[in-house]
PDB file of C-alpha atoms in Angstrom:
ATOM      1  CA  MET A   1     -33.341  -7.481   7.936  1.00 43.00           C
ATOM      2  CA  ASN A   2     -35.353 -11.134   8.727  1.00 44.00           C
ATOM      3  CA  GLY A   3     -37.399 -11.849   6.134  1.00 47.00           C
ATOM      4  CA  GLU A   4     -39.066 -14.545   8.526  1.00 55.00           C
ATOM      5  CA  ARG A   5     -39.947 -12.223  10.847  1.00 67.00           C
ATOM      6  CA  LYS A   6     -44.276 -11.047  11.431  1.00 79.00           C
ATOM      7  CA  PHE A   7     -45.898  -9.059  13.611  1.00 91.00           C
ATOM      8  CA  THR A   8     -49.448  -9.201  14.626  1.00 88.00           C
ATOM      9  CA  THR A   9     -49.897  -5.301  14.785  1.00 92.00           C
ATOM     10  CA  TRP A  10     -48.817  -3.008  12.515  1.00 92.00           C
ATOM     11  CA  GLU A  11     -47.369  -0.602  15.357  1.00 94.00           C
ATOM     12  CA  ASP A  12     -45.407  -4.017  16.387  1.00 94.00           C
ATOM     13  CA  ALA A  13     -43.734  -3.630  13.159  1.00 93.00           C
ATOM     14  CA  VAL A  14     -43.070  -0.063  12.891  1.00 95.00           C
ATOM     15  CA  VAL A  15     -41.509   0.034  16.440  1.00 95.00           C
ATOM     16  CA  TRP A  16     -39.056  -2.858  15.479  1.00 94.00           C
ATOM     17  CA  LEU A  17     -38.223  -0.706  12.161  1.00 93.00           C
ATOM     18  CA  ARG A  18     -38.105   1.997  14.185  1.00 95.00           C
ATOM     19  CA  ASN A  19     -34.979   0.145  16.148  1.00 94.00           C
ATOM     20  CA  GLN A  20     -32.960  -1.295  13.236  1.00 94.00           C
ATOM     21  CA  PRO A  21     -30.070   0.906  12.763  1.00 94.00           C
ATOM     22  CA  ASP A  22     -29.331   0.387   9.251  1.00 94.00           C
ATOM     23  CA  GLN A  23     -33.263   0.912   8.633  1.00 91.00           C
ATOM     24  CA  ARG A  24     -32.852   4.676   9.503  1.00 93.00           C
ATOM     25  CA  GLN A  25     -33.228   6.379   6.134  1.00 88.00           C
ATOM     26  CA  LEU A  26     -36.529   4.055   5.312  1.00 90.00           C
ATOM     27  CA  VAL A  27     -37.968   5.206   8.548  1.00 93.00           C
ATOM     28  CA  LEU A  28     -37.408   9.086   7.789  1.00 92.00           C
ATOM     29  CA  ASP A  29     -38.734   8.569   4.199  1.00 89.00           C
ATOM     30  CA  ALA A  30     -41.853   6.958   5.555  1.00 92.00           C
ATOM     31  CA  PHE A  31     -41.984   9.469   8.024  1.00 95.00           C
ATOM     32  CA  TYR A  32     -42.611   7.316  11.023  1.00 96.00           C
ATOM     33  CA  ASP A  33     -39.646   9.160  13.069  1.00 96.00           C
ATOM     34  CA  ASP A  34     -40.717  10.444  16.108  1.00 96.00           C
ATOM     35  CA  PRO A  35     -41.527  13.290  17.465  1.00 97.00           C
ATOM     36  CA  LEU A  36     -44.578  12.799  15.097  1.00 97.00           C
ATOM     37  CA  ALA A  37     -44.643  16.924  14.773  1.00 97.00           C
ATOM     38  CA  GLY A  38     -41.551  17.012  13.232  1.00 97.00           C
ATOM     39  CA  ALA A  39     -42.237  14.454  10.647  1.00 97.00           C
ATOM     40  CA  ALA A  40     -45.480  15.770   9.926  1.00 98.00           C
ATOM     41  CA  GLU A  41     -44.453  19.197   9.192  1.00 98.00           C
ATOM     42  CA  ARG A  42     -41.394  17.656   7.150  1.00 96.00           C
ATOM     43  CA  TYR A  43     -43.964  16.249   5.173  1.00 96.00           C
ATOM     44  CA  PHE A  44     -45.807  19.429   4.722  1.00 97.00           C
ATOM     45  CA  ARG A  45     -42.621  20.958   3.534  1.00 96.00           C
ATOM     46  CA  SER A  46     -42.165  18.001   1.356  1.00 92.00           C
ATOM     47  CA  SER A  47     -42.022  18.129  -2.561  1.00 88.00           C
ATOM     48  CA  GLU A  48     -44.716  15.285  -2.525  1.00 93.00           C
ATOM     49  CA  TRP A  49     -46.870  17.411  -0.753  1.00 96.00           C
ATOM     50  CA  GLN A  50     -46.320  20.714  -2.504  1.00 94.00           C
ATOM     51  CA  ALA A  51     -47.515  18.710  -5.390  1.00 93.00           C
ATOM     52  CA  VAL A  52     -50.539  17.715  -3.709  1.00 97.00           C
ATOM     53  CA  ALA A  53     -50.696  21.354  -2.945  1.00 98.00           C
ATOM     54  CA  SER A  54     -51.301  22.763  -6.490  1.00 97.00           C
ATOM     55  CA  LEU A  55     -53.900  20.265  -7.229  1.00 97.00           C
ATOM     56  CA  LEU A  56     -55.964  21.667  -4.410  1.00 98.00           C
ATOM     57  CA  ALA A  57     -55.556  25.368  -5.423  1.00 97.00           C
ATOM     58  CA  GLY A  58     -58.369  27.308  -5.008  1.00 96.00           C
ATOM     59  CA  ARG A  59     -60.090  24.371  -3.060  1.00 97.00           C
ATOM     60  CA  SER A  60     -61.188  25.059   0.784  1.00 96.00           C
ATOM     61  CA  GLY A  61     -63.680  23.380   2.945  1.00 98.00           C
ATOM     62  CA  ALA A  62     -64.134  20.096   4.499  1.00 98.00           C
ATOM     63  CA  ALA A  63     -61.186  17.640   4.012  1.00 98.00           C
ATOM     64  CA  LEU A  64     -61.585  13.973   4.539  1.00 98.00           C
ATOM     65  CA  ASP A  65     -58.521  12.158   5.094  1.00 98.00           C
ATOM     66  CA  VAL A  66     -59.015   8.615   4.278  1.00 98.00           C
ATOM     67  CA  GLY A  67     -56.826   5.609   5.974  1.00 96.00           C
ATOM     68  CA  ALA A  68     -54.982   8.799   7.771  1.00 97.00           C
ATOM     69  CA  GLY A  69     -52.163   6.691   9.290  1.00 96.00           C
ATOM     70  CA  ARG A  70     -50.484   8.416  11.999  1.00 97.00           C
ATOM     71  CA  GLY A  71     -51.833  11.960  10.679  1.00 98.00           C
ATOM     72  CA  ILE A  72     -49.239  13.603   7.900  1.00 98.00           C
ATOM     73  CA  ALA A  73     -51.617  14.305   5.249  1.00 98.00           C
ATOM     74  CA  SER A  74     -54.417  15.289   7.799  1.00 98.00           C
ATOM     75  CA  TYR A  75     -51.554  17.783   9.118  1.00 98.00           C
ATOM     76  CA  ALA A  76     -50.563  19.014   5.969  1.00 98.00           C
ATOM     77  CA  LEU A  77     -54.321  19.387   4.838  1.00 98.00           C
ATOM     78  CA  ALA A  78     -54.985  21.404   7.817  1.00 98.00           C
ATOM     79  CA  ARG A  79     -51.962  23.538   7.737  1.00 97.00           C
ATOM     80  CA  THR A  80     -53.259  24.304   3.969  1.00 97.00           C
ATOM     81  CA  GLY A  81     -56.878  25.475   5.310  1.00 97.00           C
ATOM     82  CA  PHE A  82     -59.099  22.629   5.337  1.00 98.00           C
ATOM     83  CA  ALA A  83     -61.193  21.432   8.437  1.00 98.00           C
ATOM     84  CA  VAL A  84     -60.161  18.073   8.053  1.00 98.00           C
ATOM     85  CA  THR A  85     -62.080  14.753   9.365  1.00 98.00           C
ATOM     86  CA  ALA A  86     -59.036  11.814   9.840  1.00 98.00           C
ATOM     87  CA  LEU A  87     -60.305   8.295   9.131  1.00 98.00           C
ATOM     88  CA  GLU A  88     -58.100   5.955  10.796  1.00 97.00           C
ATOM     89  CA  PRO A  89     -59.411   2.735  11.914  1.00 95.00           C
ATOM     90  CA  ASP A  90     -56.198   1.559  13.804  1.00 95.00           C
ATOM     91  CA  PRO A  91     -56.286   2.857  17.572  1.00 96.00           C
ATOM     92  CA  SER A  92     -52.551   3.112  17.784  1.00 97.00           C
ATOM     93  CA  ALA A  93     -50.669   5.720  19.861  1.00 97.00           C
ATOM     94  CA  ILE A  94     -47.699   5.364  17.377  1.00 96.00           C
ATOM     95  CA  VAL A  95     -49.107   4.636  14.004  1.00 96.00           C
ATOM     96  CA  GLY A  96     -52.798   5.422  14.358  1.00 97.00           C
ATOM     97  CA  ALA A  97     -55.775   7.355  15.607  1.00 98.00           C
ATOM     98  CA  ALA A  98     -54.321   8.183  18.872  1.00 98.00           C
ATOM     99  CA  ALA A  99     -51.603   9.547  17.428  1.00 98.00           C
ATOM    100  CA  ILE A 100     -53.357  11.707  15.473  1.00 98.00           C
ATOM    101  CA  ARG A 101     -55.112  13.100  18.147  1.00 98.00           C
ATOM    102  CA  ASP A 102     -52.119  14.022  19.794  1.00 98.00           C
ATOM    103  CA  LEU A 103     -51.042  15.843  16.930  1.00 98.00           C
ATOM    104  CA  ALA A 104     -53.772  17.842  16.462  1.00 97.00           C
ATOM    105  CA  ALA A 105     -53.808  18.643  19.812  1.00 97.00           C
ATOM    106  CA  GLN A 106     -49.866  19.725  19.876  1.00 96.00           C
ATOM    107  CA  SER A 107     -50.550  21.860  16.669  1.00 96.00           C
ATOM    108  CA  GLN A 108     -53.675  23.231  17.438  1.00 96.00           C
ATOM    109  CA  GLN A 109     -54.956  22.066  13.890  1.00 96.00           C
ATOM    110  CA  PRO A 110     -58.558  21.616  13.163  1.00 94.00           C
ATOM    111  CA  ILE A 111     -58.563  17.627  12.860  1.00 98.00           C
ATOM    112  CA  ARG A 112     -61.433  15.230  14.159  1.00 98.00           C
ATOM    113  CA  VAL A 113     -60.663  11.593  13.965  1.00 98.00           C
ATOM    114  CA  VAL A 114     -62.875   8.847  13.076  1.00 98.00           C
ATOM    115  CA  GLU A 115     -61.886   5.100  13.585  1.00 96.00           C
ATOM    116  CA  GLU A 116     -63.612   3.391  10.674  1.00 92.00           C
ATOM    117  CA  PHE A 117     -62.919   1.697   7.470  1.00 89.00           C
ATOM    118  CA  SER A 118     -63.174   3.415   4.194  1.00 86.00           C
ATOM    119  CA  GLU A 119     -65.712   0.435   2.438  1.00 85.00           C
ATOM    120  CA  ARG A 120     -67.774   2.276   5.255  1.00 87.00           C
ATOM    121  CA  LEU A 121     -67.725   6.034   5.440  1.00 95.00           C
ATOM    122  CA  PRO A 122     -69.821   6.848   8.259  1.00 96.00           C
ATOM    123  CA  PHE A 123     -70.695   9.914   6.800  1.00 98.00           C
ATOM    124  CA  ALA A 124     -74.071  11.839   5.012  1.00 97.00           C
ATOM    125  CA  ASP A 125     -73.805  11.887   1.457  1.00 98.00           C
ATOM    126  CA  ALA A 126     -72.078  15.119   0.007  1.00 98.00           C
ATOM    127  CA  ALA A 127     -70.095  15.672   3.239  1.00 98.00           C
ATOM    128  CA  PHE A 128     -66.687  16.841   2.190  1.00 98.00           C
ATOM    129  CA  ASP A 129     -65.250  19.375  -0.761  1.00 98.00           C
ATOM    130  CA  VAL A 130     -62.153  17.163  -0.442  1.00 98.00           C
ATOM    131  CA  VAL A 131     -61.046  13.358   0.042  1.00 98.00           C
ATOM    132  CA  PHE A 132     -57.541  12.658   0.059  1.00 98.00           C
ATOM    133  CA  ALA A 133     -56.199   9.043   0.148  1.00 98.00           C
ATOM    134  CA  ARG A 134     -52.519   8.143   0.731  1.00 97.00           C
ATOM    135  CA  ALA A 135     -51.213   4.933  -0.453  1.00 95.00           C
ATOM    136  CA  VAL A 136     -54.861   3.683   0.715  1.00 96.00           C
ATOM    137  CA  LEU A 137     -56.998   2.054  -2.549  1.00 96.00           C
ATOM    138  CA  HIS A 138     -54.234  -1.185  -2.623  1.00 96.00           C
ATOM    139  CA  HIS A 139     -54.936  -1.796   0.795  1.00 92.00           C
ATOM    140  CA  THR A 140     -58.675  -1.920   0.990  1.00 92.00           C
ATOM    141  CA  ARG A 141     -60.483  -5.441   0.942  1.00 89.00           C
ATOM    142  CA  ASP A 142     -63.205  -3.977  -1.440  1.00 94.00           C
ATOM    143  CA  LEU A 143     -61.546  -1.359  -4.015  1.00 96.00           C
ATOM    144  CA  GLU A 144     -64.865  -0.783  -5.902  1.00 96.00           C
ATOM    145  CA  GLY A 145     -66.496  -0.603  -2.437  1.00 95.00           C
ATOM    146  CA  ALA A 146     -64.182   2.047  -1.482  1.00 96.00           C
ATOM    147  CA  CYS A 147     -64.432   3.997  -4.263  1.00 97.00           C
ATOM    148  CA  ARG A 148     -68.000   4.098  -4.422  1.00 97.00           C
ATOM    149  CA  GLU A 149     -68.026   5.230  -0.706  1.00 97.00           C
ATOM    150  CA  MET A 150     -65.504   7.904  -1.197  1.00 98.00           C
ATOM    151  CA  PHE A 151     -67.521   9.252  -4.505  1.00 98.00           C
ATOM    152  CA  ARG A 152     -70.799   9.101  -2.141  1.00 98.00           C
ATOM    153  CA  VAL A 153     -69.449  11.562   0.675  1.00 98.00           C
ATOM    154  CA  LEU A 154     -67.831  14.055  -2.062  1.00 98.00           C
ATOM    155  CA  ARG A 155     -69.835  17.425  -2.877  1.00 98.00           C
ATOM    156  CA  PRO A 156     -70.628  17.784  -6.270  1.00 97.00           C
ATOM    157  CA  GLY A 157     -67.887  19.325  -7.569  1.00 97.00           C
ATOM    158  CA  GLY A 158     -65.645  17.635  -5.124  1.00 98.00           C
ATOM    159  CA  MET A 159     -62.244  16.292  -5.709  1.00 98.00           C
ATOM    160  CA  LEU A 160     -60.965  12.799  -4.773  1.00 98.00           C
ATOM    161  CA  ILE A 161     -56.880  12.614  -4.786  1.00 98.00           C
ATOM    162  CA  ALA A 162     -55.984   8.653  -4.481  1.00 98.00           C
ATOM    163  CA  ALA A 163     -52.210   9.020  -3.928  1.00 98.00           C
ATOM    164  CA  ARG A 164     -49.211   6.552  -4.111  1.00 96.00           C
ATOM    165  CA  GLU A 165     -51.263   3.574  -5.367  1.00 97.00           C
ATOM    166  CA  HIS A 166     -49.297   0.573  -6.473  1.00 95.00           C
ATOM    167  CA  VAL A 167     -49.811  -0.618  -9.938  1.00 94.00           C
ATOM    168  CA  ILE A 168     -48.467  -3.917 -11.455  1.00 93.00           C
ATOM    169  CA  SER A 169     -48.561  -4.645 -15.520  1.00 91.00           C
ATOM    170  CA  LYS A 170     -49.663  -7.947 -15.100  1.00 93.00           C
ATOM    171  CA  GLU A 171     -51.261 -10.192 -12.252  1.00 94.00           C
ATOM    172  CA  ALA A 172     -47.818 -12.557 -12.442  1.00 94.00           C
ATOM    173  CA  ASP A 173     -45.882  -9.239 -11.076  1.00 92.00           C
ATOM    174  CA  LEU A 174     -47.442  -9.221  -7.846  1.00 94.00           C
ATOM    175  CA  PRO A 175     -45.445 -12.148  -6.222  1.00 93.00           C
ATOM    176  CA  GLN A 176     -42.536  -9.790  -7.305  1.00 93.00           C
ATOM    177  CA  PHE A 177     -43.601  -6.859  -5.774  1.00 90.00           C
ATOM    178  CA  LEU A 178     -44.482  -8.282  -2.622  1.00 91.00           C
ATOM    179  CA  ALA A 179     -41.265 -10.267  -2.150  1.00 91.00           C
ATOM    180  CA  GLN A 180     -39.191  -6.710  -2.710  1.00 88.00           C
ATOM    181  CA  HIS A 181     -41.714  -4.792  -0.950  1.00 88.00           C
ATOM    182  CA  PRO A 182     -39.276  -3.251   2.268  1.00 84.00           C
ATOM    183  CA  LEU A 183     -42.283  -3.699   4.809  1.00 86.00           C
ATOM    184  CA  HIS A 184     -44.455  -6.750   3.421  1.00 89.00           C
ATOM    185  CA  HIS A 185     -42.385  -9.203   5.143  1.00 87.00           C
ATOM    186  CA  LEU A 186     -42.957  -7.649   8.622  1.00 89.00           C
ATOM    187  CA  TYR A 187     -46.788  -7.500   8.600  1.00 88.00           C
ATOM    188  CA  GLY A 188     -48.048  -8.187   5.225  1.00 87.00           C
ATOM    189  CA  GLY A 189     -51.324  -5.800   4.139  1.00 86.00           C
ATOM    190  CA  GLU A 190     -49.522  -4.667   0.845  1.00 91.00           C
ATOM    191  CA  HIS A 191     -50.805  -5.109  -2.435  1.00 93.00           C
ATOM    192  CA  ALA A 192     -50.555  -4.082  -5.918  1.00 94.00           C
ATOM    193  CA  TYR A 193     -53.500  -4.099  -8.919  1.00 96.00           C
ATOM    194  CA  LEU A 194     -53.718  -3.513 -12.655  1.00 95.00           C
ATOM    195  CA  LEU A 195     -53.824   0.221 -13.852  1.00 96.00           C
ATOM    196  CA  ASP A 196     -57.393  -0.444 -15.634  1.00 97.00           C
ATOM    197  CA  ARG A 197     -58.380  -2.258 -12.122  1.00 97.00           C
ATOM    198  CA  TYR A 198     -57.998   1.334 -10.599  1.00 98.00           C
ATOM    199  CA  THR A 199     -59.070   3.317 -13.267  1.00 98.00           C
ATOM    200  CA  GLY A 200     -62.358   1.127 -13.655  1.00 98.00           C
ATOM    201  CA  ALA A 201     -63.127   1.022 -10.124  1.00 98.00           C
ATOM    202  CA  LEU A 202     -63.228   5.044  -9.981  1.00 98.00           C
ATOM    203  CA  THR A 203     -65.065   5.140 -13.436  1.00 98.00           C
ATOM    204  CA  ALA A 204     -67.644   2.996 -12.244  1.00 98.00           C
ATOM    205  CA  ALA A 205     -67.978   4.893  -8.877  1.00 98.00           C
ATOM    206  CA  GLY A 206     -69.538   7.645 -10.638  1.00 98.00           C
ATOM    207  CA  PHE A 207     -66.258  10.129 -11.201  1.00 97.00           C
ATOM    208  CA  SER A 208     -66.743  11.991 -14.542  1.00 90.00           C
ATOM    209  CA  ALA A 209     -63.134  12.843 -14.897  1.00 91.00           C
ATOM    210  CA  ILE A 210     -59.947  10.826 -13.835  1.00 97.00           C
ATOM    211  CA  ASP A 211     -56.427  11.768 -14.420  1.00 96.00           C
ATOM    212  CA  ALA A 212     -53.746   9.232 -13.422  1.00 95.00           C
ATOM    213  CA  LEU A 213     -50.547  10.820 -12.754  1.00 93.00           C
ATOM    214  CA  ALA A 214     -47.705   8.325 -13.783  1.00 88.00           C
ATOM    215  CA  PRO A 215     -44.955   7.294 -11.805  1.00 84.00           C
ATOM    216  CA  LEU A 216     -42.317   9.428 -13.244  1.00 78.00           C
ATOM    217  CA  GLN A 217     -44.748  12.537 -14.107  1.00 81.00           C
ATOM    218  CA  SER A 218     -45.192  13.985 -10.520  1.00 84.00           C
ATOM    219  CA  PRO A 219     -42.948  14.145  -7.253  1.00 85.00           C
ATOM    220  CA  ILE A 220     -46.150  12.549  -5.610  1.00 92.00           C
ATOM    221  CA  ASN A 221     -45.121   9.209  -7.221  1.00 88.00           C
ATOM    222  CA  LEU A 222     -41.294   9.495  -6.854  1.00 81.00           C
ATOM    223  CA  PHE A 223     -40.548   8.320  -3.357  1.00 68.00           C
ATOM    224  CA  PRO A 224     -38.033   7.915  -2.164  1.00 61.00           C
ATOM    225  CA  TYR A 225     -36.730  10.507  -4.842  1.00 64.00           C
ATOM    226  CA  THR A 226     -37.440  14.053  -5.503  1.00 63.00           C
ATOM    227  CA  LEU A 227     -37.071  15.598  -8.910  1.00 62.00           C
ATOM    228  CA  GLU A 228     -33.696  16.745  -7.647  1.00 63.00           C
ATOM    229  CA  THR A 229     -32.579  13.492  -6.263  1.00 62.00           C
ATOM    230  CA  LEU A 230     -33.798  11.670  -9.141  1.00 63.00           C
ATOM    231  CA  LYS A 231     -32.053  13.956 -11.302  1.00 59.00           C
ATOM    232  CA  SER A 232     -28.293  13.154  -9.486  1.00 62.00           C
ATOM    233  CA  ALA A 233     -29.121   9.496  -9.220  1.00 59.00           C
ATOM    234  CA  ILE A 234     -29.173   9.518 -13.192  1.00 62.00           C
ATOM    235  CA  VAL A 235     -26.533  11.566 -13.865  1.00 60.00           C
ATOM    236  CA  THR A 236     -24.372   9.205 -11.829  1.00 63.00           C
ATOM    237  CA  ARG A 237     -25.812   6.279 -13.737  1.00 60.00           C
ATOM    238  CA  LEU A 238     -24.717   7.737 -16.924  1.00 59.00           C
ATOM    239  CA  THR A 239     -21.673   9.079 -15.745  1.00 66.00           C
ATOM    240  CA  GLN A 240     -20.488   5.579 -15.295  1.00 66.00           C
ATOM    241  CA  LYS A 241     -21.310   4.721 -19.030  1.00 64.00           C
ATOM    242  CA  VAL A 242     -20.130   7.965 -20.007  1.00 60.00           C
ATOM    243  CA  PRO A 243     -17.725   9.998 -17.479  1.00 68.00           C
ATOM    244  CA  VAL A 244     -18.380  13.140 -18.245  1.00 61.00           C
ATOM    245  CA  ALA A 245     -20.739  14.587 -15.341  1.00 62.00           C
ATOM    246  CA  PRO A 246     -20.910  18.087 -15.950  1.00 70.00           C
ATOM    247  CA  LEU A 247     -22.140  17.422 -19.333  1.00 60.00           C
ATOM    248  CA  TRP A 248     -25.259  15.838 -17.776  1.00 53.00           C
ATOM    249  CA  ARG A 249     -25.450  17.919 -15.394  1.00 61.00           C
ATOM    250  CA  THR A 250     -25.784  20.860 -17.928  1.00 68.00           C
ATOM    251  CA  ALA A 251     -27.956  19.069 -19.877  1.00 61.00           C
ATOM    252  CA  PHE A 252     -30.427  17.795 -17.316  1.00 57.00           C
ATOM    253  CA  ALA A 253     -30.407  21.829 -15.864  1.00 61.00           C
ATOM    254  CA  SER A 254     -32.897  22.219 -19.012  1.00 62.00           C
ATOM    255  CA  ARG A 255     -36.312  21.097 -17.344  1.00 61.00           C
ATOM    256  CA  LEU A 256     -37.541  20.620 -21.053  1.00 62.00           C
ATOM    257  CA  VAL A 257     -34.803  18.158 -21.382  1.00 56.00           C
ATOM    258  CA  PHE A 258     -35.041  16.592 -18.298  1.00 52.00           C
ATOM    259  CA  GLY A 259     -38.878  16.504 -18.745  1.00 59.00           C
ATOM    260  CA  SER A 260     -38.590  14.540 -22.464  1.00 58.00           C
ATOM    261  CA  LEU A 261     -36.290  12.304 -20.484  1.00 56.00           C
ATOM    262  CA  LEU A 262     -38.637  11.501 -17.817  1.00 56.00           C
ATOM    263  CA  SER A 263     -41.397  11.103 -20.913  1.00 57.00           C
ATOM    264  CA  MET A 264     -39.193   8.808 -22.603  1.00 53.00           C
ATOM    265  CA  ALA A 265     -38.353   6.567 -19.498  1.00 52.00           C
ATOM    266  CA  GLU A 266     -41.942   6.140 -18.694  1.00 58.00           C
ATOM    267  CA  ARG A 267     -42.664   4.179 -21.842  1.00 55.00           C
ATOM    268  CA  PHE A 268     -40.330   1.313 -20.441  1.00 53.00           C
ATOM    269  CA  ASP A 269     -41.322   1.584 -17.027  1.00 58.00           C
ATOM    270  CA  ASN A 270     -42.653  -2.106 -15.858  1.00 68.00           C
ATOM    271  CA  ARG A 271     -41.518  -1.740 -12.547  1.00 76.00           C
ATOM    272  CA  PRO A 272     -43.534  -4.382 -10.330  1.00 76.00           C
ATOM    273  CA  GLY A 273     -45.709  -2.133  -7.732  1.00 86.00           C
ATOM    274  CA  ARG A 274     -44.503   1.333  -9.373  1.00 89.00           C
ATOM    275  CA  LEU A 275     -46.472   4.178  -8.020  1.00 92.00           C
ATOM    276  CA  TYR A 276     -49.471   5.903  -9.650  1.00 94.00           C
ATOM    277  CA  SER A 277     -51.542   8.708  -8.643  1.00 97.00           C
ATOM    278  CA  PHE A 278     -55.261   9.403  -9.462  1.00 98.00           C
ATOM    279  CA  VAL A 279     -56.803  12.850  -9.731  1.00 98.00           C
ATOM    280  CA  CYS A 280     -60.689  12.526  -9.724  1.00 98.00           C
ATOM    281  CA  HIS A 281     -63.961  14.749  -9.667  1.00 98.00           C
ATOM    282  CA  LYS A 282     -67.171  14.579  -8.861  1.00 98.00           C
ATOM    283  CA  ALA A 283     -69.626  16.553 -11.754  1.00 93.00           C
TER     284      ALA A 283
END
């Protein structure tokens, strides 16, 4: 890929990416493929969304999808039973508001689209039962302001899920993360914060309980892996050192053993930009 290539719109960057044969898997993993209805349905059935759905179990009502992109999470929320408002400032017919409107019309799902930024939510206080923000907080120009706005529009007892946020261990790691990000060189806009910066902003906004899901703790954060493909990758790596693949597969067939392995790995996981998700409650 051309590291010097830059685009003036995210739509142009995604269109270019989709036309690169060697980037087909990245396009699929990011759900940038067409038809959009197929990509949205694949996301709805993904292990990532199933993990999100388990967090939402027992909840219903109005949901706000902040930074909705092309609407895959809005679609999944609607399929789960929520009346969805998709907030997306980009008007694009490929990666923005127009794409979401087309998806809603084709799928006949209750999705209302509003074109605005997350730092100024054009909604009344306590308007939503759930706020979902997938890979949004690290893009915000005002992290603390965005968190305050998401808290404001939640009803008491409501939940915010801020999913797949890039975390760095120290500020000096940021240039390394940006250099290795597969899409940042196309358009820019990527960023990452210290873990304490996220939790501090959410706490200051008023959230009473914040559960930070670590990178290897939940399928939400495993991109581009699922639990099964991660297990296969680990077996392959270990087999290179100790060539007894059946032994490793047998050992990892136990969820307890594999879970213990991931817990140990988390202590040493300092990858710049690793993914965390935050489950936050409004008292």
